[in-house]
XYZ file of C-alpha atoms in Angstrom:
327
model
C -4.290 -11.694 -12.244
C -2.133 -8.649 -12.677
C -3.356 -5.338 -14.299
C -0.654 -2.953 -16.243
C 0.954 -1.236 -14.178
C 2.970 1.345 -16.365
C 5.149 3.420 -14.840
C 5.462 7.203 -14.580
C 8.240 9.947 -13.689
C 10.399 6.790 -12.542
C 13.231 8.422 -13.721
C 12.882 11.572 -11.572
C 14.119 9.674 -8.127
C 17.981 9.284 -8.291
C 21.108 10.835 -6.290
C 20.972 12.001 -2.755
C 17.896 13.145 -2.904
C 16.423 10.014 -3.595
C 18.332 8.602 -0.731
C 17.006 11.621 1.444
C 13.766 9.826 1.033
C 15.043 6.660 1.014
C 16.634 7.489 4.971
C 13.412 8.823 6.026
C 11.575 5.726 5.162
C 13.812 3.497 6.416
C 13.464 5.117 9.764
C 9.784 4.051 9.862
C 10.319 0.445 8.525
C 8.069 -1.307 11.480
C 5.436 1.047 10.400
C 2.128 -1.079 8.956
C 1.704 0.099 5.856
C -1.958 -0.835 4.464
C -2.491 -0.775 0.641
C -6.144 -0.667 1.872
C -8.391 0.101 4.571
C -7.105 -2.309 7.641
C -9.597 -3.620 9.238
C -9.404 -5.537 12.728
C -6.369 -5.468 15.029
C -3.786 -5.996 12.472
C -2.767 -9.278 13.824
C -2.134 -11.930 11.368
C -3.512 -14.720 12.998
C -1.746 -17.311 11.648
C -0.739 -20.859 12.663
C -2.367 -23.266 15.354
C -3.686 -25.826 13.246
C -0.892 -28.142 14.069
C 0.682 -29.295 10.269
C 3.485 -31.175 10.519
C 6.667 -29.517 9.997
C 9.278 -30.435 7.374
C 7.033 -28.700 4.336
C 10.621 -28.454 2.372
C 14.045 -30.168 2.309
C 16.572 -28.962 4.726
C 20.247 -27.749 4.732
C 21.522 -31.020 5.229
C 20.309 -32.738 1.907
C 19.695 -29.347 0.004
C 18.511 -28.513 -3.057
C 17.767 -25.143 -2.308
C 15.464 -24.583 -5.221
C 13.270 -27.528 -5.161
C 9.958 -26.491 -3.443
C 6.679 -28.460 -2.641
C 4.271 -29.029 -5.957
C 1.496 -26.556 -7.014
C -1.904 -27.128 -5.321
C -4.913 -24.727 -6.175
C -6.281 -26.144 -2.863
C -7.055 -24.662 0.648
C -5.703 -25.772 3.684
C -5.320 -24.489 7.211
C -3.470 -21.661 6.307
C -4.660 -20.683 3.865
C -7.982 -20.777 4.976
C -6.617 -18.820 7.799
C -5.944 -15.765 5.525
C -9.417 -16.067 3.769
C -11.060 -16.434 7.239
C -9.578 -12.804 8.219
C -9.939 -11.575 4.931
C -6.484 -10.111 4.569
C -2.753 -11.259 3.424
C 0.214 -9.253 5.872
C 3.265 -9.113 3.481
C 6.490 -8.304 4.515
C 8.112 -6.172 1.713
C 10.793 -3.630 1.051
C 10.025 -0.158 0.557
C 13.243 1.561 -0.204
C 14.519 -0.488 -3.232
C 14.235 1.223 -6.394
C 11.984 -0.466 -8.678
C 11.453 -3.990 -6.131
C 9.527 -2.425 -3.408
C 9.429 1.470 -3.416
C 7.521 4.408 -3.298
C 7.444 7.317 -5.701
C 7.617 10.637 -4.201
C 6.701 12.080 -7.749
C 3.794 10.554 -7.184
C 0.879 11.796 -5.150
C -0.355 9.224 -3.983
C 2.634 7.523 -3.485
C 2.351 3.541 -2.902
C 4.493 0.644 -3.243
C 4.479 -0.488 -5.858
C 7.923 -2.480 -8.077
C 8.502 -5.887 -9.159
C 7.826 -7.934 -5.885
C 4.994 -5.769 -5.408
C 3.235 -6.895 -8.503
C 3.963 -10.850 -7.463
C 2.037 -9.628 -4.074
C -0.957 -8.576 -5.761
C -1.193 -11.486 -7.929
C -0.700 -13.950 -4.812
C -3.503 -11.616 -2.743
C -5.913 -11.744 -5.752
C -5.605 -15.790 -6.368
C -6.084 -16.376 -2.584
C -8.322 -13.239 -1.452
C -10.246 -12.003 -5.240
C -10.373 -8.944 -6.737
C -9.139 -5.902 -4.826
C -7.536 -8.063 -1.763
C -6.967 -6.029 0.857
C -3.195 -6.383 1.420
C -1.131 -5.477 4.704
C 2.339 -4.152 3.883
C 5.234 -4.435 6.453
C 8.458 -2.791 5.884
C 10.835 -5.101 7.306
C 14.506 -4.774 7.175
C 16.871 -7.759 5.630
C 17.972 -8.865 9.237
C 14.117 -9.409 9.906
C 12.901 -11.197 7.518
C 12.894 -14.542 9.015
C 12.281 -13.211 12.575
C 9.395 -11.690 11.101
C 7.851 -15.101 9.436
C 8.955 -17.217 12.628
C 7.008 -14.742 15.393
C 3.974 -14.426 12.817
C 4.173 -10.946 11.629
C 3.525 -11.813 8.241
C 1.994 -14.538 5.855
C 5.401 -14.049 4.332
C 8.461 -11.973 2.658
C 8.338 -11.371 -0.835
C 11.492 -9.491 -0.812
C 14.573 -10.010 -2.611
C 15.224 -12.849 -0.518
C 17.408 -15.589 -1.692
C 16.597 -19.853 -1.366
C 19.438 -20.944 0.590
C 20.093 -24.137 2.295
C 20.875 -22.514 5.691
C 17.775 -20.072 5.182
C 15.404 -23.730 5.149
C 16.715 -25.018 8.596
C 14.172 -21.379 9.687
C 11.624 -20.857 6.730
C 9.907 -22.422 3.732
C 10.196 -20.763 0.031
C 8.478 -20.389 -2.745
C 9.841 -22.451 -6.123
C 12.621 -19.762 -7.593
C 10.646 -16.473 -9.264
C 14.514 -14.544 -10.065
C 17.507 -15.044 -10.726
C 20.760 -13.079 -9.638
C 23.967 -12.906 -7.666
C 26.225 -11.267 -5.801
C 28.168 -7.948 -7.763
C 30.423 -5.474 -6.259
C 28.738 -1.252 -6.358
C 31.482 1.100 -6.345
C 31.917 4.877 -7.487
C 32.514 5.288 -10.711
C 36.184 6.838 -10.204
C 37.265 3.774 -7.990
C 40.030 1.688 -8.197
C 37.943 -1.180 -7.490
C 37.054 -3.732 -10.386
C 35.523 -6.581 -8.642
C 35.034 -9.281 -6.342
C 38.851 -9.577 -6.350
C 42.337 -8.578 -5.092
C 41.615 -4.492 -5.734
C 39.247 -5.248 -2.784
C 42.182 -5.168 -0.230
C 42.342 -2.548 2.096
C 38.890 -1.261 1.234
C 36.116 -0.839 3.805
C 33.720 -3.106 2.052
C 29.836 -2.362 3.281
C 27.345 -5.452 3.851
C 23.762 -6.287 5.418
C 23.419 -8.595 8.219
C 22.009 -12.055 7.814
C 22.396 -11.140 3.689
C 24.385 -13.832 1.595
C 27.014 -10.666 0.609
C 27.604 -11.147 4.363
C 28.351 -15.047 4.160
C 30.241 -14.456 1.022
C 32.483 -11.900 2.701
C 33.410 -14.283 5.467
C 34.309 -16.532 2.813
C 37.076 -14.254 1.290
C 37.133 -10.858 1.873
C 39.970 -10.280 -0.238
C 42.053 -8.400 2.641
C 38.803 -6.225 2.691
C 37.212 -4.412 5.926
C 34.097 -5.703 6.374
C 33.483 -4.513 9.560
C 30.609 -2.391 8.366
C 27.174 -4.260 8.343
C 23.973 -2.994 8.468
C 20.547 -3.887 9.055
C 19.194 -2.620 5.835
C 20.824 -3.081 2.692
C 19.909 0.244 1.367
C 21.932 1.824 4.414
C 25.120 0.106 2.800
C 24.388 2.783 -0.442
C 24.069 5.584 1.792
C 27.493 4.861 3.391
C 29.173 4.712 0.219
C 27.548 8.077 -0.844
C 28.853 9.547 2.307
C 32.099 8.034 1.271
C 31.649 6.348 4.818
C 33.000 2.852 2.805
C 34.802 1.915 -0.656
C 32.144 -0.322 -1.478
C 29.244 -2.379 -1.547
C 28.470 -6.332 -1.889
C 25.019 -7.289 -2.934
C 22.434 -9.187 -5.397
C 23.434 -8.059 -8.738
C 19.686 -6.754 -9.269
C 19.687 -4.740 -6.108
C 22.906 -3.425 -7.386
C 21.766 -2.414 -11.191
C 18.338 -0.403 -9.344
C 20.756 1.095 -6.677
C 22.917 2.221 -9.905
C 19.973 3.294 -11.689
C 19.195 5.505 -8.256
C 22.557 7.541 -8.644
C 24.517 7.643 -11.306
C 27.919 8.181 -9.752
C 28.240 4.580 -8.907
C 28.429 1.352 -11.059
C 28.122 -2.281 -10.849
C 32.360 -3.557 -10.774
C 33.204 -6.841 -12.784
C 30.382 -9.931 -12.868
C 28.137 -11.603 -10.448
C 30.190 -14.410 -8.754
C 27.504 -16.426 -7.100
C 24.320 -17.912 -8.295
C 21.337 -17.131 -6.686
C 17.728 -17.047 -6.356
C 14.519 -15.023 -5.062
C 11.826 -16.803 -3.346
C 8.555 -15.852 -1.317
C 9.682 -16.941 2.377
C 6.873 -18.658 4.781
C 6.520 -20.600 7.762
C 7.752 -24.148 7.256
C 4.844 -25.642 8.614
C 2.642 -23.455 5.906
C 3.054 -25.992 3.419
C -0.458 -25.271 2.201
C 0.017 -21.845 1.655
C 3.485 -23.191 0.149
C 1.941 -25.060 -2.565
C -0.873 -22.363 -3.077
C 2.022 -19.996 -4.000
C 3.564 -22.238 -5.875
C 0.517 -22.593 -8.276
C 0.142 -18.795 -8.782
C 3.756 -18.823 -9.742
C 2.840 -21.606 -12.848
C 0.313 -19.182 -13.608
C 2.510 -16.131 -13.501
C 5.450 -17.499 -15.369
C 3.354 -17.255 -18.716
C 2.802 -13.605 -19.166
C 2.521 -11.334 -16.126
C 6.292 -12.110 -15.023
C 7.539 -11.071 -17.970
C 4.949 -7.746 -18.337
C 6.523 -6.735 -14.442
C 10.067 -7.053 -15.561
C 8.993 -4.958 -18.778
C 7.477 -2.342 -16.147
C 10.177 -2.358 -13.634
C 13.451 -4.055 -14.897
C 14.483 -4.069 -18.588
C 15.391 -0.616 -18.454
C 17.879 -0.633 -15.570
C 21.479 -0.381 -16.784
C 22.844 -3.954 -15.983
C 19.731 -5.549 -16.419
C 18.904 -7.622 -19.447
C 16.212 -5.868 -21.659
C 14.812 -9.497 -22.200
C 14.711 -11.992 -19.442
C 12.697 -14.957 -18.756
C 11.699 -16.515 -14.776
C 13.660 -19.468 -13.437
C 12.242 -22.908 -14.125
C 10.505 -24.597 -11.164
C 12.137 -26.906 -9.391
C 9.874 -29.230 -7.027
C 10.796 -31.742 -4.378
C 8.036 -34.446 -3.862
């Protein structure tokens, strides 16, 4: 499983020149990014072998947590990915301490909390060393990316939701957050709430801040949506909009990035991270599924000590969501 990963000079990216970085990136994010030497065309190869879809319940009799049961055991899929010999991720790699890279670093690779959950997936289903194939894909791809087989899946801060099933298949729950209000400091804003009228109010497409807004919006703008979450931050740094709506934890590391904004009054949803996959994978499903047993007794915790517990409006302690399973 997972190695330490200790961090180093994490504290040296913040402010605008962070997001400097942070812009650049972004403006590559359909680059393939190998974490080692690609081999082959790059292709993921996946699907064909004709499993029945309906690997987890849908929207219309929806627990959105309940996923299929553990299984150590192969089947098309993911003998697929062993066949090739490599897993395609998608991933983020422009939020602070998820899915990032360190420009104090030299070498520089992702590396953050969903990036140690990739490594331990790649090394259960691939062995030591996996060779992994990072794609940057921004939040209004993530399913697109699953559904046209870009990627094995998106380990991503992406949230189980009921509508999310009718398209993909998750992963039993591996964090939980919801949605929070980022603001500047000096703002009149204190919340999810009435001081919210009036203010352009930024969002990312196909993001539950984005179904939340249409749900009350306060009297806000929320004209201003974005494929990329991290493109909401910029605007508010370029005082472009009043404010941001997004997962609480995206929030706290986007807080941590530049200290002259702050998370405004408490999260008002409920929500959970998942790994995303095809529905049909529901081999690959339950093979995730029984890493995640495994990873719930120590190495969760020893990722959230490396990435999380130090992020102001994070808990220093924090334990992973209880699995929920369907059938």
């Amino acid at each position: 499983m997972l190695r330490g990963r200790l961090r180093s000079s994490l504290r040296g990216w913040g402010g605008v020149a962070a997001m400097a970085v942070a812009c650049a990136l972004t403006a590559v994010f359909a680059l393939l990014l190998p974490l080692t030497q690609a081999r082959g065309d790059g292709s993921t190869g996946q699907g064909g072998q004709g499993v029945a879809e309906g690997a987890q319940v849908k929207a219309d009799d929806c627990n959105p947590e309940a996923s299929l049961r553990p299984s150590p055991n192969d089947g098309p899929y993911v003998e697929d990915i062993k066949k090739r010999g490599y897993l395609t991720v998608g991933v983020d790699q422009n939020s602070y301490r998820w899915g990032y890279r360190d420009p104090n670093k030299s070498e520089s690779k992702l590396e953050g909390f969903d990036i140690d959950l990739v490594h331990a997936i790649a090394e259960e289903i691939l062995g030591p060393e996996p060779d992994i194939r990072f794609r940057a894909v921004p939040t209004n791809q993530r399913i697109p990316a699953i559904k046209n087989g870009d990627v094995d899946m998106v380990v991503r801060t992406m949230t189980i939701t009921c509508d999310r099933l009718d398209d993909v298949a998750f992963s039993t729950a591996y964090f939980k957050t919801g949605q929070q209000v980022l603001a500047p400091k000096n703002s009149d804003i204190t919340g999810y709430n009435k001081t919210l009228k009036d203010k352009k109010v930024c969002s990312a497409k196909s993001s539950t801040a984005e179904d939340e807004l249409e749900k009350n919006s306060f009297g806000a703008d929320t004209s201003t949506k974005v494929p990329n979450q991290l493109d909401c931050l910029v605007r508010l740094q370029l005082g472009e909009v009043d404010a941001v709506v997004t997962d609480g934890a995206l929030a706290a590391s986007q807080a941590a990035q530049d200290p002259t904004v702050m998370l405004m009054g408490e999260p008002f949803t409920e929500e959970y991270y998942g790994v995303a996959m095809k529905r049909e994978a529901e081999d690959l499903v339950r093979r995730v599924n029984q890493v995640l047993v495994d990873y719930r007794k120590g190495d969760w915790q020893a990722s959230y000590e490396d990435w999380l517990a130090d992020v102001p409006g994070m808990a220093d302690t924090a334990e992973p969501p209880a699995p929920e399973y369907s059938d």
